[in-house]
PDB file of N, CA and C in Angstrom:
ATOM      1  N   MET A   1       3.727   6.739   2.773  1.00 96.00           N
ATOM      2  CA  MET A   1       3.156   5.345   3.177  1.00 96.00           C
ATOM      3  C   MET A   1       2.274   4.845   1.893  1.00 96.00           C
ATOM      4  N   LEU A   2       2.492   3.660   1.493  1.00 98.00           N
ATOM      5  CA  LEU A   2       1.675   3.079   0.489  1.00 98.00           C
ATOM      6  C   LEU A   2       0.882   1.896   0.945  1.00 98.00           C
ATOM      7  N   ASP A   3      -0.376   1.784   0.613  1.00 98.00           N
ATOM      8  CA  ASP A   3      -1.157   0.670   0.927  1.00 98.00           C
ATOM      9  C   ASP A   3      -1.344  -0.262  -0.218  1.00 98.00           C
ATOM     10  N   ALA A   4      -0.866  -1.397  -0.041  1.00 98.00           N
ATOM     11  CA  ALA A   4      -0.840  -2.329  -1.097  1.00 98.00           C
ATOM     12  C   ALA A   4      -2.047  -3.121  -1.302  1.00 98.00           C
ATOM     13  N   ARG A   5      -3.148  -2.921  -0.608  1.00 97.00           N
ATOM     14  CA  ARG A   5      -4.286  -3.625  -0.731  1.00 97.00           C
ATOM     15  C   ARG A   5      -5.109  -3.150  -1.868  1.00 97.00           C
ATOM     16  N   ALA A   6      -6.293  -3.932  -2.192  1.00 96.00           N
ATOM     17  CA  ALA A   6      -7.050  -3.543  -3.351  1.00 96.00           C
ATOM     18  C   ALA A   6      -7.748  -2.221  -2.906  1.00 96.00           C
ATOM     19  N   GLY A   7      -8.143  -1.514  -3.996  1.00 96.00           N
ATOM     20  CA  GLY A   7      -8.663  -0.209  -3.749  1.00 96.00           C
ATOM     21  C   GLY A   7      -9.916  -0.065  -3.059  1.00 96.00           C
ATOM     22  N   GLU A   8     -10.693  -1.177  -3.042  1.00 97.00           N
ATOM     23  CA  GLU A   8     -12.044  -1.100  -2.350  1.00 97.00           C
ATOM     24  C   GLU A   8     -11.689  -1.350  -0.856  1.00 97.00           C
ATOM     25  N   ARG A   9     -10.754  -1.966  -0.549  1.00 97.00           N
ATOM     26  CA  ARG A   9     -10.342  -2.040   0.929  1.00 97.00           C
ATOM     27  C   ARG A   9      -9.684  -0.799   1.505  1.00 97.00           C
ATOM     28  N   TYR A  10      -8.901  -0.147   0.582  1.00 97.00           N
ATOM     29  CA  TYR A  10      -8.259   1.121   0.907  1.00 97.00           C
ATOM     30  C   TYR A  10      -9.390   2.091   1.157  1.00 97.00           C
ATOM     31  N   ARG A  11     -10.272   2.176   0.271  1.00 97.00           N
ATOM     32  CA  ARG A  11     -11.407   3.165   0.378  1.00 97.00           C
ATOM     33  C   ARG A  11     -12.361   2.974   1.610  1.00 97.00           C
ATOM     34  N   GLY A  12     -12.253   1.763   2.046  1.00 97.00           N
ATOM     35  CA  GLY A  12     -13.118   1.166   3.282  1.00 97.00           C
ATOM     36  C   GLY A  12     -14.527   0.835   2.793  1.00 97.00           C
ATOM     37  N   GLU A  13     -14.626   0.361   1.510  1.00 97.00           N
ATOM     38  CA  GLU A  13     -15.985  -0.148   0.934  1.00 97.00           C
ATOM     39  C   GLU A  13     -16.162  -1.563   1.385  1.00 97.00           C
ATOM     40  N   VAL A  14     -15.111  -2.309   1.624  1.00 96.00           N
ATOM     41  CA  VAL A  14     -15.305  -3.665   2.112  1.00 96.00           C
ATOM     42  C   VAL A  14     -14.135  -3.850   3.058  1.00 96.00           C
ATOM     43  N   GLU A  15     -14.339  -4.796   3.995  1.00 96.00           N
ATOM     44  CA  GLU A  15     -13.282  -5.259   4.875  1.00 96.00           C
ATOM     45  C   GLU A  15     -13.577  -6.599   5.379  1.00 96.00           C
ATOM     46  N   PRO A  16     -13.082  -7.660   4.730  1.00 94.00           N
ATOM     47  CA  PRO A  16     -13.357  -9.024   5.006  1.00 94.00           C
ATOM     48  C   PRO A  16     -12.798  -9.576   6.209  1.00 94.00           C
ATOM     49  N   VAL A  17     -11.790  -8.990   6.820  1.00 93.00           N
ATOM     50  CA  VAL A  17     -10.977  -9.477   7.840  1.00 93.00           C
ATOM     51  C   VAL A  17     -10.961  -8.665   9.170  1.00 93.00           C
ATOM     52  N   ASP A  18     -10.673  -7.466   9.040  1.00 95.00           N
ATOM     53  CA  ASP A  18     -10.393  -6.654  10.138  1.00 95.00           C
ATOM     54  C   ASP A  18     -11.608  -6.011  10.629  1.00 95.00           C
ATOM     55  N   PRO A  19     -11.553  -5.457  11.878  1.00 93.00           N
ATOM     56  CA  PRO A  19     -12.818  -4.937  12.578  1.00 93.00           C
ATOM     57  C   PRO A  19     -13.087  -3.457  12.109  1.00 93.00           C
ATOM     58  N   VAL A  20     -12.262  -2.799  11.313  1.00 94.00           N
ATOM     59  CA  VAL A  20     -12.612  -1.548  10.901  1.00 94.00           C
ATOM     60  C   VAL A  20     -12.036  -1.430   9.449  1.00 94.00           C
ATOM     61  N   ALA A  21     -12.906  -0.817   8.678  1.00 96.00           N
ATOM     62  CA  ALA A  21     -12.566  -0.582   7.177  1.00 96.00           C
ATOM     63  C   ALA A  21     -11.984   0.658   7.062  1.00 96.00           C
ATOM     64  N   GLY A  22     -10.989   0.847   6.123  1.00 97.00           N
ATOM     65  CA  GLY A  22     -10.457   2.134   5.785  1.00 97.00           C
ATOM     66  C   GLY A  22      -8.915   2.025   5.642  1.00 97.00           C
ATOM     67  N   HIS A  23      -8.203   3.051   5.738  1.00 97.00           N
ATOM     68  CA  HIS A  23      -6.752   3.185   5.637  1.00 97.00           C
ATOM     69  C   HIS A  23      -6.065   4.030   6.564  1.00 97.00           C
ATOM     70  N   ILE A  24      -4.716   3.973   6.653  1.00 97.00           N
ATOM     71  CA  ILE A  24      -3.994   4.777   7.444  1.00 97.00           C
ATOM     72  C   ILE A  24      -4.030   6.267   6.858  1.00 97.00           C
ATOM     73  N   PRO A  25      -4.497   7.285   7.600  1.00 97.00           N
ATOM     74  CA  PRO A  25      -4.612   8.625   7.045  1.00 97.00           C
ATOM     75  C   PRO A  25      -3.205   8.971   6.463  1.00 97.00           C
ATOM     76  N   GLY A  26      -3.343   9.657   5.192  1.00 95.00           N
ATOM     77  CA  GLY A  26      -2.065   9.940   4.501  1.00 95.00           C
ATOM     78  C   GLY A  26      -1.329   8.946   3.658  1.00 95.00           C
ATOM     79  N   ALA A  27      -1.857   7.730   3.866  1.00 97.00           N
ATOM     80  CA  ALA A  27      -1.389   6.717   2.906  1.00 97.00           C
ATOM     81  C   ALA A  27      -1.938   6.810   1.395  1.00 97.00           C
ATOM     82  N   HIS A  28      -1.183   6.330   0.537  1.00 97.00           N
ATOM     83  CA  HIS A  28      -1.618   6.347  -0.916  1.00 97.00           C
ATOM     84  C   HIS A  28      -2.111   4.979  -1.238  1.00 97.00           C
ATOM     85  N   SER A  29      -3.148   4.804  -2.104  1.00 97.00           N
ATOM     86  CA  SER A  29      -3.481   3.439  -2.675  1.00 97.00           C
ATOM     87  C   SER A  29      -2.613   3.025  -3.659  1.00 97.00           C
ATOM     88  N   ALA A  30      -1.995   1.856  -3.568  1.00 98.00           N
ATOM     89  CA  ALA A  30      -1.050   1.320  -4.319  1.00 98.00           C
ATOM     90  C   ALA A  30      -1.192  -0.200  -4.575  1.00 98.00           C
ATOM     91  N   PRO A  31      -2.439  -0.641  -5.151  1.00 98.00           N
ATOM     92  CA  PRO A  31      -2.627  -2.112  -5.099  1.00 98.00           C
ATOM     93  C   PRO A  31      -1.449  -2.818  -5.801  1.00 98.00           C
ATOM     94  N   THR A  32      -1.190  -3.965  -5.021  1.00 97.00           N
ATOM     95  CA  THR A  32      -0.057  -4.723  -5.504  1.00 97.00           C
ATOM     96  C   THR A  32      -0.131  -5.218  -6.870  1.00 97.00           C
ATOM     97  N   GLY A  33      -1.431  -5.599  -7.322  1.00 97.00           N
ATOM     98  CA  GLY A  33      -1.545  -6.226  -8.646  1.00 97.00           C
ATOM     99  C   GLY A  33      -1.113  -5.369  -9.765  1.00 97.00           C
ATOM    100  N   ASP A  34      -1.137  -3.999  -9.513  1.00 97.00           N
ATOM    101  CA  ASP A  34      -0.569  -3.083 -10.497  1.00 97.00           C
ATOM    102  C   ASP A  34       0.946  -3.058 -10.694  1.00 97.00           C
ATOM    103  N   ASN A  35       1.675  -4.001  -9.942  1.00 98.00           N
ATOM    104  CA  ASN A  35       3.049  -4.082 -10.157  1.00 98.00           C
ATOM    105  C   ASN A  35       3.366  -5.266 -11.299  1.00 98.00           C
ATOM    106  N   LEU A  36       2.240  -5.833 -11.650  1.00 98.00           N
ATOM    107  CA  LEU A  36       2.384  -6.971 -12.598  1.00 98.00           C
ATOM    108  C   LEU A  36       2.060  -6.638 -14.005  1.00 98.00           C
ATOM    109  N   GLY A  37       2.602  -7.272 -14.923  1.00 97.00           N
ATOM    110  CA  GLY A  37       2.218  -7.141 -16.393  1.00 97.00           C
ATOM    111  C   GLY A  37       1.190  -8.176 -16.638  1.00 97.00           C
ATOM    112  N   ALA A  38       0.689  -8.212 -17.883  1.00 96.00           N
ATOM    113  CA  ALA A  38      -0.289  -9.175 -18.217  1.00 96.00           C
ATOM    114  C   ALA A  38       0.114 -10.544 -18.038  1.00 96.00           C
ATOM    115  N   ASP A  39       1.451 -10.976 -18.101  1.00 97.00           N
ATOM    116  CA  ASP A  39       1.900 -12.280 -18.124  1.00 97.00           C
ATOM    117  C   ASP A  39       2.165 -12.754 -16.628  1.00 97.00           C
ATOM    118  N   GLY A  40       1.657 -11.763 -15.658  1.00 96.00           N
ATOM    119  CA  GLY A  40       1.907 -12.144 -14.172  1.00 96.00           C
ATOM    120  C   GLY A  40       3.193 -11.980 -13.556  1.00 96.00           C
ATOM    121  N   THR A  41       4.273 -11.449 -14.290  1.00 97.00           N
ATOM    122  CA  THR A  41       5.595 -11.017 -13.840  1.00 97.00           C
ATOM    123  C   THR A  41       5.638  -9.653 -13.559  1.00 97.00           C
ATOM    124  N   PHE A  42       6.554  -9.178 -12.755  1.00 98.00           N
ATOM    125  CA  PHE A  42       6.863  -7.866 -12.401  1.00 98.00           C
ATOM    126  C   PHE A  42       6.964  -7.062 -13.690  1.00 98.00           C
ATOM    127  N   ARG A  43       6.398  -5.878 -13.642  1.00 98.00           N
ATOM    128  CA  ARG A  43       6.597  -4.842 -14.771  1.00 98.00           C
ATOM    129  C   ARG A  43       8.004  -4.478 -14.835  1.00 98.00           C
ATOM    130  N   SER A  44       8.538  -3.963 -15.835  1.00 98.00           N
ATOM    131  CA  SER A  44       9.983  -3.517 -16.007  1.00 98.00           C
ATOM    132  C   SER A  44      10.338  -2.394 -14.998  1.00 98.00           C
ATOM    133  N   PRO A  45      11.648  -2.374 -14.600  1.00 98.00           N
ATOM    134  CA  PRO A  45      12.104  -1.285 -13.686  1.00 98.00           C
ATOM    135  C   PRO A  45      11.575   0.058 -14.157  1.00 98.00           C
ATOM    136  N   ALA A  46      11.640   0.382 -15.395  1.00 98.00           N
ATOM    137  CA  ALA A  46      11.211   1.729 -15.795  1.00 98.00           C
ATOM    138  C   ALA A  46       9.712   1.958 -15.630  1.00 98.00           C
ATOM    139  N   GLU A  47       8.942   0.843 -15.883  1.00 98.00           N
ATOM    140  CA  GLU A  47       7.570   0.961 -15.724  1.00 98.00           C
ATOM    141  C   GLU A  47       7.093   1.170 -14.182  1.00 98.00           C
ATOM    142  N   LEU A  48       7.786   0.397 -13.373  1.00 98.00           N
ATOM    143  CA  LEU A  48       7.566   0.373 -11.949  1.00 98.00           C
ATOM    144  C   LEU A  48       8.034   1.774 -11.482  1.00 98.00           C
ATOM    145  N   ALA A  49       9.146   2.224 -11.885  1.00 98.00           N
ATOM    146  CA  ALA A  49       9.517   3.649 -11.504  1.00 98.00           C
ATOM    147  C   ALA A  49       8.506   4.649 -11.852  1.00 98.00           C
ATOM    148  N   ARG A  50       7.900   4.597 -13.101  1.00 97.00           N
ATOM    149  CA  ARG A  50       6.899   5.656 -13.381  1.00 97.00           C
ATOM    150  C   ARG A  50       5.756   5.338 -12.468  1.00 97.00           C
ATOM    151  N   ARG A  51       5.367   4.168 -12.242  1.00 98.00           N
ATOM    152  CA  ARG A  51       4.122   3.975 -11.372  1.00 98.00           C
ATOM    153  C   ARG A  51       4.370   4.562 -10.038  1.00 98.00           C
ATOM    154  N   PHE A  52       5.498   4.262  -9.369  1.00 98.00           N
ATOM    155  CA  PHE A  52       5.639   4.730  -8.064  1.00 98.00           C
ATOM    156  C   PHE A  52       6.031   6.358  -8.074  1.00 98.00           C
ATOM    157  N   ALA A  53       6.581   6.795  -9.099  1.00 98.00           N
ATOM    158  CA  ALA A  53       6.638   8.340  -9.208  1.00 98.00           C
ATOM    159  C   ALA A  53       5.274   9.025  -9.245  1.00 98.00           C
ATOM    160  N   ALA A  54       4.346   8.304 -10.024  1.00 97.00           N
ATOM    161  CA  ALA A  54       2.926   8.919  -9.913  1.00 97.00           C
ATOM    162  C   ALA A  54       2.236   8.836  -8.542  1.00 97.00           C
ATOM    163  N   LEU A  55       2.765   7.894  -7.661  1.00 96.00           N
ATOM    164  CA  LEU A  55       2.181   7.810  -6.389  1.00 96.00           C
ATOM    165  C   LEU A  55       3.071   8.723  -5.370  1.00 96.00           C
ATOM    166  N   GLY A  56       4.025   9.394  -5.844  1.00 95.00           N
ATOM    167  CA  GLY A  56       4.781  10.420  -5.085  1.00 95.00           C
ATOM    168  C   GLY A  56       6.149   9.897  -4.519  1.00 95.00           C
ATOM    169  N   VAL A  57       6.479   8.712  -4.926  1.00 97.00           N
ATOM    170  CA  VAL A  57       7.820   8.194  -4.474  1.00 97.00           C
ATOM    171  C   VAL A  57       8.861   8.823  -5.300  1.00 97.00           C
ATOM    172  N   THR A  58       9.667   9.566  -4.786  1.00 92.00           N
ATOM    173  CA  THR A  58      10.683  10.285  -5.461  1.00 92.00           C
ATOM    174  C   THR A  58      12.178   9.823  -5.037  1.00 92.00           C
ATOM    175  N   GLY A  59      12.247   9.253  -3.995  1.00 91.00           N
ATOM    176  CA  GLY A  59      13.665   8.868  -3.394  1.00 91.00           C
ATOM    177  C   GLY A  59      14.001  10.012  -2.414  1.00 91.00           C
ATOM    178  N   GLU A  60      13.255  11.090  -2.311  1.00 93.00           N
ATOM    179  CA  GLU A  60      13.647  12.065  -1.221  1.00 93.00           C
ATOM    180  C   GLU A  60      13.172  11.712   0.086  1.00 93.00           C
ATOM    181  N   GLN A  61      12.097  10.886   0.153  1.00 94.00           N
ATOM    182  CA  GLN A  61      11.630  10.715   1.525  1.00 94.00           C
ATOM    183  C   GLN A  61      11.510   9.178   1.663  1.00 94.00           C
ATOM    184  N   PRO A  62      11.624   8.669   2.999  1.00 96.00           N
ATOM    185  CA  PRO A  62      11.402   7.272   3.140  1.00 96.00           C
ATOM    186  C   PRO A  62      10.020   6.696   2.808  1.00 96.00           C
ATOM    187  N   VAL A  63      10.014   5.548   2.349  1.00 98.00           N
ATOM    188  CA  VAL A  63       8.791   4.916   1.867  1.00 98.00           C
ATOM    189  C   VAL A  63       8.430   3.665   2.905  1.00 98.00           C
ATOM    190  N   GLY A  64       7.265   3.706   3.445  1.00 98.00           N
ATOM    191  CA  GLY A  64       6.712   2.592   3.974  1.00 98.00           C
ATOM    192  C   GLY A  64       5.623   1.865   3.342  1.00 98.00           C
ATOM    193  N   VAL A  65       5.525   0.577   3.534  1.00 98.00           N
ATOM    194  CA  VAL A  65       4.524  -0.177   2.793  1.00 98.00           C
ATOM    195  C   VAL A  65       3.579  -1.142   3.777  1.00 98.00           C
ATOM    196  N   TYR A  66       2.358  -1.143   3.674  1.00 98.00           N
ATOM    197  CA  TYR A  66       1.449  -1.972   4.514  1.00 98.00           C
ATOM    198  C   TYR A  66       0.400  -2.593   3.594  1.00 98.00           C
ATOM    199  N   CYS A  67      -0.181  -3.726   3.990  1.00 97.00           N
ATOM    200  CA  CYS A  67      -1.479  -4.243   3.339  1.00 97.00           C
ATOM    201  C   CYS A  67      -2.351  -4.692   4.471  1.00 97.00           C
ATOM    202  N   GLY A  68      -2.840  -5.791   4.309  1.00 95.00           N
ATOM    203  CA  GLY A  68      -3.717  -6.419   5.426  1.00 95.00           C
ATOM    204  C   GLY A  68      -2.909  -7.018   6.536  1.00 95.00           C
ATOM    205  N   SER A  69      -2.051  -7.911   6.085  1.00 92.00           N
ATOM    206  CA  SER A  69      -1.297  -8.620   7.078  1.00 92.00           C
ATOM    207  C   SER A  69       0.226  -8.647   6.870  1.00 92.00           C
ATOM    208  N   GLY A  70       0.807  -7.896   5.840  1.00 91.00           N
ATOM    209  CA  GLY A  70       2.149  -7.909   5.476  1.00 91.00           C
ATOM    210  C   GLY A  70       2.667  -8.587   4.373  1.00 91.00           C
ATOM    211  N   VAL A  71       1.835  -9.628   3.917  1.00 94.00           N
ATOM    212  CA  VAL A  71       2.297 -10.414   2.778  1.00 94.00           C
ATOM    213  C   VAL A  71       2.311  -9.705   1.391  1.00 94.00           C
ATOM    214  N   THR A  72       1.171  -9.013   0.936  1.00 95.00           N
ATOM    215  CA  THR A  72       1.284  -8.379  -0.324  1.00 95.00           C
ATOM    216  C   THR A  72       2.204  -7.098  -0.211  1.00 95.00           C
ATOM    217  N   ALA A  73       2.322  -6.518   1.067  1.00 98.00           N
ATOM    218  CA  ALA A  73       3.080  -5.397   1.164  1.00 98.00           C
ATOM    219  C   ALA A  73       4.487  -5.827   0.911  1.00 98.00           C
ATOM    220  N   ALA A  74       4.901  -7.112   1.291  1.00 97.00           N
ATOM    221  CA  ALA A  74       6.366  -7.572   0.950  1.00 97.00           C
ATOM    222  C   ALA A  74       6.624  -7.522  -0.463  1.00 97.00           C
ATOM    223  N   HIS A  75       5.574  -7.985  -1.361  1.00 97.00           N
ATOM    224  CA  HIS A  75       5.503  -7.947  -2.768  1.00 97.00           C
ATOM    225  C   HIS A  75       5.857  -6.579  -3.339  1.00 97.00           C
ATOM    226  N   GLU A  76       5.161  -5.556  -2.684  1.00 98.00           N
ATOM    227  CA  GLU A  76       5.268  -4.102  -3.016  1.00 98.00           C
ATOM    228  C   GLU A  76       6.608  -3.568  -2.729  1.00 98.00           C
ATOM    229  N   VAL A  77       7.265  -4.048  -1.465  1.00 98.00           N
ATOM    230  CA  VAL A  77       8.629  -3.763  -1.289  1.00 98.00           C
ATOM    231  C   VAL A  77       9.670  -4.142  -2.280  1.00 98.00           C
ATOM    232  N   ALA A  78       9.211  -5.481  -2.639  1.00 98.00           N
ATOM    233  CA  ALA A  78      10.220  -6.076  -3.753  1.00 98.00           C
ATOM    234  C   ALA A  78      10.051  -5.200  -5.170  1.00 98.00           C
ATOM    235  N   ALA A  79       8.847  -4.759  -5.508  1.00 98.00           N
ATOM    236  CA  ALA A  79       8.583  -3.967  -6.626  1.00 98.00           C
ATOM    237  C   ALA A  79       9.355  -2.662  -6.570  1.00 98.00           C
ATOM    238  N   LEU A  80       9.240  -1.999  -5.358  1.00 98.00           N
ATOM    239  CA  LEU A  80       9.950  -0.751  -5.181  1.00 98.00           C
ATOM    240  C   LEU A  80      11.408  -0.941  -5.245  1.00 98.00           C
ATOM    241  N   ALA A  81      12.082  -1.981  -4.814  1.00 98.00           N
ATOM    242  CA  ALA A  81      13.366  -2.379  -4.942  1.00 98.00           C
ATOM    243  C   ALA A  81      13.824  -2.469  -6.474  1.00 98.00           C
ATOM    244  N   ILE A  82      12.958  -3.136  -7.098  1.00 98.00           N
ATOM    245  CA  ILE A  82      13.227  -3.236  -8.683  1.00 98.00           C
ATOM    246  C   ILE A  82      13.225  -1.887  -9.315  1.00 98.00           C
ATOM    247  N   ALA A  83      12.428  -0.979  -8.911  1.00 98.00           N
ATOM    248  CA  ALA A  83      12.326   0.430  -9.377  1.00 98.00           C
ATOM    249  C   ALA A  83      13.381   1.269  -8.859  1.00 98.00           C
ATOM    250  N   GLY A  84      14.230   0.696  -7.980  1.00 97.00           N
ATOM    251  CA  GLY A  84      15.366   1.577  -7.396  1.00 97.00           C
ATOM    252  C   GLY A  84      15.028   2.374  -6.046  1.00 97.00           C
ATOM    253  N   HIS A  85      13.978   1.939  -5.432  1.00 97.00           N
ATOM    254  CA  HIS A  85      13.534   2.668  -4.112  1.00 97.00           C
ATOM    255  C   HIS A  85      13.499   1.748  -3.042  1.00 97.00           C
ATOM    256  N   PRO A  86      14.396   1.775  -1.996  1.00 97.00           N
ATOM    257  CA  PRO A  86      14.282   1.047  -0.866  1.00 97.00           C
ATOM    258  C   PRO A  86      12.990   1.354  -0.003  1.00 97.00           C
ATOM    259  N   ALA A  87      12.444   0.556   0.647  1.00 98.00           N
ATOM    260  CA  ALA A  87      11.020   0.751   1.345  1.00 98.00           C
ATOM    261  C   ALA A  87      11.221  -0.065   2.591  1.00 98.00           C
ATOM    262  N   ALA A  88      10.436   0.351   3.590  1.00 98.00           N
ATOM    263  CA  ALA A  88      10.207  -0.436   4.876  1.00 98.00           C
ATOM    264  C   ALA A  88       8.905  -1.071   4.837  1.00 98.00           C
ATOM    265  N   LEU A  89       8.862  -2.254   5.305  1.00 98.00           N
ATOM    266  CA  LEU A  89       7.681  -3.029   5.571  1.00 98.00           C
ATOM    267  C   LEU A  89       7.075  -2.791   6.874  1.00 98.00           C
ATOM    268  N   TYR A  90       5.707  -2.351   7.034  1.00 97.00           N
ATOM    269  CA  TYR A  90       5.020  -2.260   8.272  1.00 97.00           C
ATOM    270  C   TYR A  90       4.515  -3.650   8.392  1.00 97.00           C
ATOM    271  N   PRO A  91       5.138  -4.623   9.195  1.00 95.00           N
ATOM    272  CA  PRO A  91       4.630  -5.963   9.172  1.00 95.00           C
ATOM    273  C   PRO A  91       3.366  -6.100   9.812  1.00 95.00           C
ATOM    274  N   GLY A  92       2.960  -5.346  10.816  1.00 95.00           N
ATOM    275  CA  GLY A  92       1.633  -5.386  11.542  1.00 95.00           C
ATOM    276  C   GLY A  92       0.444  -5.056  10.494  1.00 95.00           C
ATOM    277  N   SER A  93       0.726  -4.063   9.593  1.00 96.00           N
ATOM    278  CA  SER A  93      -0.138  -3.789   8.618  1.00 96.00           C
ATOM    279  C   SER A  93      -1.400  -3.278   9.117  1.00 96.00           C
ATOM    280  N   TRP A  94      -2.425  -3.313   8.198  1.00 97.00           N
ATOM    281  CA  TRP A  94      -3.903  -2.877   8.575  1.00 97.00           C
ATOM    282  C   TRP A  94      -4.439  -3.667   9.763  1.00 97.00           C
ATOM    283  N   SER A  95      -4.109  -4.944   9.820  1.00 96.00           N
ATOM    284  CA  SER A  95      -4.702  -5.753  10.844  1.00 96.00           C
ATOM    285  C   SER A  95      -4.323  -5.238  12.277  1.00 96.00           C
ATOM    286  N   GLN A  96      -2.938  -4.835  12.376  1.00 96.00           N
ATOM    287  CA  GLN A  96      -2.488  -4.325  13.745  1.00 96.00           C
ATOM    288  C   GLN A  96      -3.138  -2.898  13.937  1.00 96.00           C
ATOM    289  N   TRP A  97      -3.035  -2.063  12.884  1.00 96.00           N
ATOM    290  CA  TRP A  97      -3.533  -0.651  13.060  1.00 96.00           C
ATOM    291  C   TRP A  97      -4.982  -0.669  13.465  1.00 96.00           C
ATOM    292  N   SER A  98      -5.760  -1.417  12.679  1.00 95.00           N
ATOM    293  CA  SER A  98      -7.136  -1.354  12.896  1.00 95.00           C
ATOM    294  C   SER A  98      -7.666  -1.909  14.132  1.00 95.00           C
ATOM    295  N   ASN A  99      -6.799  -2.673  14.775  1.00 95.00           N
ATOM    296  CA  ASN A  99      -7.212  -3.328  16.083  1.00 95.00           C
ATOM    297  C   ASN A  99      -6.834  -2.488  17.371  1.00 95.00           C
ATOM    298  N   LEU A 100      -6.204  -1.301  17.048  1.00 94.00           N
ATOM    299  CA  LEU A 100      -5.743  -0.385  18.173  1.00 94.00           C
ATOM    300  C   LEU A 100      -6.694   0.791  18.110  1.00 94.00           C
ATOM    301  N   PRO A 101      -7.744   0.812  19.067  1.00 90.00           N
ATOM    302  CA  PRO A 101      -8.788   1.865  18.914  1.00 90.00           C
ATOM    303  C   PRO A 101      -8.382   3.358  19.003  1.00 90.00           C
ATOM    304  N   ASP A 102      -7.097   3.639  19.415  1.00 94.00           N
ATOM    305  CA  ASP A 102      -6.747   4.961  19.500  1.00 94.00           C
ATOM    306  C   ASP A 102      -6.104   5.384  18.197  1.00 94.00           C
ATOM    307  N   ARG A 103      -6.011   4.534  17.093  1.00 95.00           N
ATOM    308  CA  ARG A 103      -5.323   4.927  15.933  1.00 95.00           C
ATOM    309  C   ARG A 103      -6.412   5.496  14.910  1.00 95.00           C
ATOM    310  N   PRO A 104      -6.161   6.606  14.239  1.00 96.00           N
ATOM    311  CA  PRO A 104      -6.928   7.224  13.330  1.00 96.00           C
ATOM    312  C   PRO A 104      -7.207   6.369  11.975  1.00 96.00           C
ATOM    313  N   VAL A 105      -8.336   6.560  11.464  1.00 96.00           N
ATOM    314  CA  VAL A 105      -8.705   5.713  10.255  1.00 96.00           C
ATOM    315  C   VAL A 105      -9.385   6.712   9.285  1.00 96.00           C
ATOM    316  N   ALA A 106      -8.949   6.628   7.996  1.00 96.00           N
ATOM    317  CA  ALA A 106      -9.428   7.374   7.018  1.00 96.00           C
ATOM    318  C   ALA A 106     -10.214   6.321   5.983  1.00 96.00           C
ATOM    319  N   THR A 107     -11.238   6.886   5.368  1.00 96.00           N
ATOM    320  CA  THR A 107     -12.051   6.115   4.333  1.00 96.00           C
ATOM    321  C   THR A 107     -12.155   7.099   3.108  1.00 96.00           C
ATOM    322  N   GLY A 108     -12.677   6.545   2.027  1.00 95.00           N
ATOM    323  CA  GLY A 108     -12.782   7.140   0.813  1.00 95.00           C
ATOM    324  C   GLY A 108     -11.663   7.257  -0.073  1.00 95.00           C
ATOM    325  N   PRO A 109     -11.738   7.863  -1.233  1.00 92.00           N
ATOM    326  CA  PRO A 109     -10.638   7.992  -2.114  1.00 92.00           C
ATOM    327  C   PRO A 109      -9.737   8.998  -1.707  1.00 92.00           C
ATOM    328  N   GLU A 110      -8.483   9.048  -2.262  1.00 85.00           N
ATOM    329  CA  GLU A 110      -7.332   9.874  -1.844  1.00 85.00           C
ATOM    330  C   GLU A 110      -7.880  11.311  -2.115  1.00 85.00           C
ATOM    331  N   ALA A 111      -7.343  12.204  -1.138  1.00 66.00           N
ATOM    332  CA  ALA A 111      -7.654  13.666  -1.452  1.00 66.00           C
ATOM    333  C   ALA A 111      -6.628  14.228  -2.487  1.00 66.00           C
ATOM    334  N   GLY A 112      -7.075  15.037  -3.329  1.00 53.00           N
ATOM    335  CA  GLY A 112      -6.305  15.733  -4.230  1.00 53.00           C
ATOM    336  C   GLY A 112      -5.784  14.858  -5.393  1.00 53.00           C
TER     337      GLY A 112
END
């Protein structure tokens, strides 16, 4: 699972919209802005493939993506497709997850 939000939202340092700050346990921080080059367009397929490989995307396991509301996660799904990795969008994203009190929440940087 990739979290496409800014790092500070992933870590739970700020949450401007939802009732709880943090991320889905086990998700990796993958800010959408890192999919773009300096000119604002998508990085090359090879660059994106390297980026996602560093995040553990190998093509051996399904990939899901979420953000706050699903919008930037859709951008991340497109970047994954450019890199050759199909991915599923969690459209409810963090807004849905954080509004369900029985769902676990993690904060802080990624482990390991």
